[in-house]
Amino acid sequence: MAPLRALNLPILTRQVLQFLAANGILSVEDFLVHDIYTLAARTEHQTNSEVLKQAIAEILSFIDSQHSRWLNGAQLLENLQQTVHVLPTGCEGLDSLLGGGLLEGTLTELVGPSASGKTQICLRAASHIAYHSQAAVMYLDTCNSFSSKRIAQFLNVLAKSSIKSKDQQGNIERAMKGIFHYNVFDVYSMLDLLYQIESSMQTQGKNESSRVRLLIVDSVSSVITPILSGSNLQGHSLMISLGVVLKKLALEYSIAVLITNHIVVDKTGTSKPALGESWKSMPHVRLLLSRDPVSNICDMSLLKHTSMVCDQQASLSLNS
Amino acid sequence: METICLPLAPSHRARLVSAGYRTLDSFNNLSPLDLARDIGVSSEEALDILKVAWRTKAIDGNSPKGANLLAGAKTAWDLLCEEKTMKRIVTFCEDLDVILGGGICRKEVTEVGGVPGIGKTQLGIQLAINVQIPVDLGGLGGQAIYIDTEGSFMVERVCQIAKACIEKLKDIPCTSERKVEECHTKLKVDDFLSNIFYFRACNYTEQIAVINYMDKFIEERDKVKIIIVDSVTFHFRQDFEDLALRTRLLGGMSQKLMRLAEEYDTAVVLMNQVTTKFSGGSFQLALALGESWSHACTNRVVLYWNGDNRFGYIDKSPSLQSASAPFSITTGGICNLERNKRIKMA
């Protein structure tokens, strides 16, 4: 949490801050975990005890006023039904598995071995959502796997299927101009970029027409793997802050976030999603992909979902 | 931007975070003395920390903040227009080129794997030659970097393939008509050789060092259009007790190679060996270096034997269909299978 000074309260004069610092209180967090009554008792020995007591009371009331509004279940349900949209990805199997598509405000993770169809689903979702919702899509690419050609293929199919629109080529061009692609090759630039996205959203507000509705990170594990090790706590904390930032972006700006993750094989030979136990809690929805190399059909199963039954299966053909 | 991302000593970072300085914004209007008192360091150290924070902030602040378009973003439309004009590096085997969508693509990392003797090094040498085909003859007119870890690069073989390449190019009409003779006579084997930059890496440390050095090397030579690593696997398959370290090193290396490909518009071709993998009750051939490495490439081509013929198979690609095509290796390098038979009959 922020230092007390950052609260910018007029009552926080130099003497007050010095007194608090002498008691080991520097940040808001320190203040909150400190026993306020002991602190108040300590002020008795000071010359300016009245001012100090008043300062403590003011900080407390200021912090109290900062909490967000309580919402009850009924309000949350109303929110969900009225303002949260479901974004269809265009992959029938996936959409039926997820109850319609990607949900705004949630983090959906695709897990699978190499060439199992993760990037294909990402590209297809990007083109489908850019085409139908006329919204901006951010595509953070960490493994050079974005293919504009493939996007164009998907969009061509979409344009052909919707006969009523006249200006097919124009629609394709508009959709393609709504997909923003970034190359990111390490976790630091990834975090940087996410903060930039956040600050640009803040200034932009909720402008409905050109709003970002989908954020794709393909893949998260490529940037995390080089820094993650048992003895390196820094790497671990970077991974967690990446997850937190993604979740925060998703929730505060109601964006659907789609990320991909790799598979690792443990000592017993069973394969499991990469990045370990602490990452497991980050995505709201987790899907396991595998591809049959002969038929080119991608099988999906639901590993984790906050509101649906897990272990359901679906399949998807990867051919155009 | 968070404090943990700043290039600071871990102890300083820990003190900053516990004193509440979690974000860069919390350094606003802060004097070094205040900071020194808050986190218990000398005021000189506090000043250094602040300098780092200010510098990082200045860099952040300079980046343009458009409505949607942040620094470094490109729309899919721009990328598509860019890709259409991008020339690919041909292999001289038309069948293989067809399934590759016209050849090896620049800005992408292509992994080539296969059993020993299938022709990985041959393909590597062929690509190092073909990238130099002059622009007048429909090529790229580039240069090649060859990072050799196994010691399998043979100069004699390069000469042979270069000679054959010059012969083949004589059949290709020159695009700028006024100097047909000139652009053919200009081709010399020596030039082909001098445009291949060869690095020999004798252990994995050297290999990583060479790849780190590439940035500087390519900046000085902007005609480099392909980087070939033959093979990426060799040093990482021996003497590695700490497998977690290996995964981290390989992960870091693959990110660097991808960045090189993207930043300098070069193709990156990585050769990989095969290993056996137990799956579904039987041992099967799979590419080496394990699961996490398998994500390190954009495209993957697996070379294999089918009877007496060599085949290439697209195993992974974001834009290409998985397909296979036969190829053959002759004195003159890689070529189509049919042509090979005709030569045999003659």
XYZ file of C-alpha atoms in Angstrom, chain A:
320
model
C 0.000 0.000 0.000
C 0.966 3.588 -0.486
C 3.006 5.604 1.997
C 0.955 7.766 4.361
C 2.365 10.857 2.708
C 0.627 9.899 -0.529
C -2.770 10.426 1.123
C -2.117 14.180 0.826
C -4.091 15.082 3.944
C -3.414 18.616 5.237
C -3.282 17.279 8.793
C -0.279 15.119 7.967
C 2.355 17.642 8.893
C 6.011 16.910 9.321
C 5.662 16.418 13.100
C 2.798 13.985 12.715
C 4.679 11.966 10.101
C 7.770 11.937 12.273
C 5.793 10.703 15.246
C 4.207 7.934 13.168
C 7.546 6.971 11.616
C 9.059 6.759 15.093
C 6.402 4.157 15.863
C 7.296 2.195 12.729
C 4.348 3.432 10.687
C 5.262 4.454 7.158
C 2.601 3.103 4.883
C -1.162 2.970 5.054
C -0.824 -0.753 5.581
C 1.397 -0.207 8.642
C -1.171 2.201 10.016
C -4.021 -0.238 9.579
C -2.294 -3.181 11.241
C -1.074 -1.059 14.156
C -3.066 -1.046 17.382
C -4.675 2.405 17.299
C -5.340 2.483 21.054
C -1.700 1.914 21.919
C -0.810 4.584 19.447
C -3.265 6.996 21.023
C -1.831 6.185 24.440
C 1.670 6.982 23.164
C 0.563 10.419 22.076
C 0.034 11.319 25.760
C 3.776 11.661 26.280
C 4.119 14.068 23.368
C 3.835 17.812 23.681
C 1.369 18.134 20.833
C -0.827 15.206 21.809
C -4.090 16.887 20.777
C -2.910 17.452 17.220
C -1.639 13.901 16.960
C -4.885 12.402 18.216
C -6.832 14.481 15.773
C -4.522 13.380 12.952
C -5.033 9.721 13.802
C -8.785 10.162 13.845
C -8.709 11.950 10.509
C -6.572 9.319 8.837
C -8.930 6.643 10.092
C -12.021 8.371 8.829
C -10.329 9.104 5.509
C -9.410 5.477 5.014
C -12.924 4.430 6.006
C -14.367 6.617 3.304
C -12.243 4.933 0.653
C -13.827 1.502 0.567
C -15.915 0.595 -2.449
C -19.637 0.205 -2.304
C -21.012 -3.023 -0.911
C -23.013 -5.024 -3.395
C -25.418 -7.769 -2.479
C -26.099 -10.870 -4.501
C -29.209 -9.480 -6.112
C -27.375 -6.408 -7.368
C -24.527 -8.527 -8.683
C -26.938 -10.739 -10.565
C -28.621 -7.700 -12.036
C -25.244 -6.354 -13.137
C -24.382 -9.659 -14.706
C -27.613 -9.855 -16.656
C -27.677 -6.268 -17.814
C -24.154 -5.026 -18.337
C -21.924 -8.053 -18.752
C -21.860 -9.313 -22.301
C -20.966 -12.728 -23.578
C -18.646 -12.574 -26.560
C -19.046 -15.521 -28.943
C -15.702 -16.734 -30.250
C -17.022 -18.292 -33.426
C -15.782 -21.758 -32.462
C -19.062 -23.641 -31.921
C -17.604 -26.300 -29.646
C -15.927 -23.749 -27.411
C -18.937 -21.465 -27.251
C -21.280 -24.247 -26.210
C -18.760 -25.404 -23.609
C -18.520 -21.921 -22.116
C -22.241 -21.222 -22.271
C -22.146 -18.808 -25.178
C -18.598 -17.560 -25.324
C -16.056 -15.518 -23.418
C -17.469 -13.540 -20.530
C -16.468 -9.929 -20.032
C -14.543 -9.398 -16.846
C -13.162 -12.915 -16.638
C -9.837 -14.480 -17.367
C -10.041 -17.514 -19.639
C -6.991 -19.711 -20.046
C -6.297 -22.191 -22.822
C -3.818 -24.877 -21.844
C -2.307 -27.342 -24.241
C 0.822 -28.805 -25.779
C 2.486 -27.223 -28.778
C 0.383 -27.241 -31.961
C -2.802 -28.137 -30.116
C -4.788 -25.227 -31.505
C -4.403 -22.545 -28.825
C -3.247 -19.835 -31.212
C -5.888 -20.860 -33.747
C -8.638 -20.316 -31.182
C -7.101 -16.957 -30.208
C -6.930 -15.793 -33.826
C -10.437 -16.961 -34.527
C -11.852 -15.298 -31.426
C -10.021 -12.081 -32.303
C -11.413 -11.993 -35.843
C -14.923 -13.016 -34.804
C -15.200 -10.418 -32.050
C -13.601 -7.661 -34.122
C -16.008 -8.406 -36.955
C -19.277 -8.801 -35.081
C -18.937 -6.514 -32.066
C -16.980 -3.829 -33.952
C -14.787 -3.505 -30.924
C -11.059 -3.201 -30.486
C -9.073 -6.331 -29.760
C -5.615 -6.217 -28.174
C -3.329 -9.058 -29.078
C -0.154 -9.374 -27.006
C 2.062 -11.844 -28.798
C 5.032 -13.292 -26.944
C 5.938 -16.114 -29.299
C 5.778 -14.603 -32.772
C 2.741 -16.639 -33.619
C 0.305 -13.959 -34.743
C -0.673 -14.441 -38.364
C -2.521 -11.650 -40.116
C -3.004 -13.952 -43.077
C -4.941 -16.396 -40.972
C -7.047 -13.546 -39.561
C -7.834 -12.484 -43.118
C -8.884 -16.061 -43.935
C -11.247 -16.199 -40.959
C -12.694 -12.797 -41.827
C -13.272 -13.831 -45.432
C -15.281 -16.812 -44.240
C -17.262 -14.569 -41.884
C -17.944 -12.002 -44.580
C -19.159 -14.667 -47.004
C -21.543 -16.147 -44.459
C -23.234 -12.827 -43.770
C -24.834 -12.140 -47.119
C -26.913 -9.125 -46.218
C -24.015 -6.746 -45.743
C -22.923 -5.178 -49.025
C -19.540 -3.800 -48.289
C -17.702 -7.044 -47.564
C -14.210 -5.810 -48.276
C -14.792 -2.694 -46.219
C -16.025 -4.746 -43.281
C -12.970 -6.949 -43.422
C -10.691 -3.952 -43.505
C -12.491 -2.319 -40.593
C -12.269 -5.478 -38.504
C -8.586 -5.884 -39.269
C -7.913 -2.313 -38.291
C -9.570 -3.033 -34.965
C -7.104 -5.762 -34.040
C -4.012 -4.294 -32.385
C -0.975 -6.482 -32.273
C 1.972 -6.022 -29.909
C 5.156 -7.991 -29.794
C 6.305 -8.543 -26.231
C 9.372 -10.577 -25.479
C 9.883 -10.255 -21.737
C 7.805 -9.920 -18.634
C 8.976 -6.373 -17.878
C 7.772 -4.966 -21.169
C 4.606 -7.003 -20.758
C 3.872 -5.363 -17.391
C 4.794 -1.969 -18.805
C 2.417 -2.415 -21.685
C -0.421 -3.535 -19.439
C 0.020 -0.447 -17.246
C 0.020 1.717 -20.353
C -3.158 0.061 -21.552
C -4.682 0.671 -18.154
C -3.749 4.337 -18.079
C -4.991 4.898 -21.624
C -8.299 3.269 -20.662
C -8.571 5.553 -17.692
C -8.254 8.646 -19.842
C -10.464 7.256 -22.548
C -13.320 6.287 -20.253
C -15.983 3.924 -21.362
C -16.361 5.075 -24.902
C -18.702 2.389 -26.212
C -17.856 2.617 -29.900
C -14.124 1.908 -29.927
C -13.914 0.160 -26.602
C -11.483 -2.695 -26.060
C -13.516 -5.799 -25.394
C -10.976 -8.562 -25.756
C -7.398 -8.812 -24.589
C -5.409 -11.818 -25.746
C -2.056 -12.846 -24.288
C -0.482 -15.619 -26.326
C 1.294 -16.971 -24.368
C 1.789 -16.100 -20.727
C 4.176 -18.926 -19.983
C 6.732 -17.921 -22.648
C 7.635 -14.789 -20.731
C 7.394 -16.362 -17.287
C 9.381 -19.560 -17.893
C 12.798 -17.828 -18.227
C 12.477 -16.184 -14.800
C 10.650 -18.780 -12.749
C 12.696 -20.960 -10.454
C 12.481 -22.287 -6.929
C 15.124 -19.965 -5.528
C 14.152 -16.840 -7.462
C 11.366 -15.143 -5.538
C 11.499 -12.114 -7.799
C 10.327 -14.209 -10.744
C 7.489 -15.571 -8.710
C 6.341 -12.159 -7.610
C 6.472 -10.873 -11.197
C 4.263 -13.756 -12.247
C 1.727 -12.955 -9.546
C 1.671 -9.252 -10.362
C 1.115 -10.117 -14.017
C -1.895 -12.182 -13.012
C -3.217 -9.465 -10.732
C -2.895 -6.777 -13.406
C -4.677 -8.945 -15.965
C -7.527 -9.630 -13.552
C -7.779 -5.992 -12.596
C -7.948 -4.878 -16.236
C -10.597 -7.504 -16.896
C -12.771 -6.482 -14.003
C -12.449 -2.708 -14.001
C -12.849 -2.148 -17.713
C -15.036 -5.217 -18.337
C -12.737 -6.787 -20.872
C -12.731 -10.470 -21.699
C -9.169 -11.690 -21.257
C -7.978 -14.770 -23.103
C -4.565 -16.197 -22.277
C -2.677 -19.321 -23.270
C -0.429 -21.515 -21.189
C 1.867 -24.464 -21.870
C 1.955 -27.983 -20.560
C 4.729 -29.462 -18.436
C 5.398 -33.108 -17.745
C 6.222 -33.970 -14.143
C 8.409 -36.778 -12.842
C 5.667 -39.368 -12.944
C 5.078 -38.677 -16.637
C 1.683 -37.033 -16.293
C 1.240 -33.705 -17.986
C -0.243 -30.687 -16.272
C -0.565 -26.955 -16.970
C 2.667 -24.965 -16.571
C 3.417 -22.221 -14.019
C 2.438 -24.282 -10.989
C 0.015 -24.023 -8.144
C 0.027 -20.298 -7.522
C -0.886 -19.472 -11.109
C -3.712 -22.007 -10.951
C -5.872 -19.593 -9.006
C -5.456 -16.761 -11.524
C -7.727 -17.762 -14.428
C -11.467 -17.985 -13.810
C -11.874 -20.498 -16.585
C -9.366 -23.082 -17.687
C -9.623 -25.240 -20.777
C -7.376 -28.120 -21.724
C -6.747 -28.613 -25.435
C -5.328 -31.545 -27.328
C -5.168 -32.258 -31.006
C -5.440 -35.480 -32.908
C -2.726 -35.153 -35.558
C -4.483 -37.415 -38.066
C -7.984 -35.943 -38.168
C -6.832 -32.425 -37.196
C -9.613 -32.207 -34.643
C -9.000 -30.315 -31.445
C -10.543 -31.763 -28.281
C -11.304 -29.448 -25.401
C -12.227 -30.187 -21.834
C -13.167 -27.811 -19.080
C -10.714 -28.003 -16.177
C -12.026 -25.097 -14.161
C -15.020 -22.830 -14.392
C -16.598 -20.586 -11.820
C -20.169 -21.334 -12.779
C -20.303 -24.422 -14.945
C -19.835 -28.146 -14.489
C -16.272 -29.193 -15.180
C -14.948 -32.142 -17.172
C -17.249 -31.438 -20.081
C -15.865 -32.163 -23.504
C -16.186 -30.545 -26.883
C -14.315 -30.708 -30.140
C -13.440 -28.344 -32.911
C -12.099 -28.769 -36.390
C -8.990 -26.723 -37.064
C -9.342 -26.563 -40.824
C -10.628 -23.345 -42.296
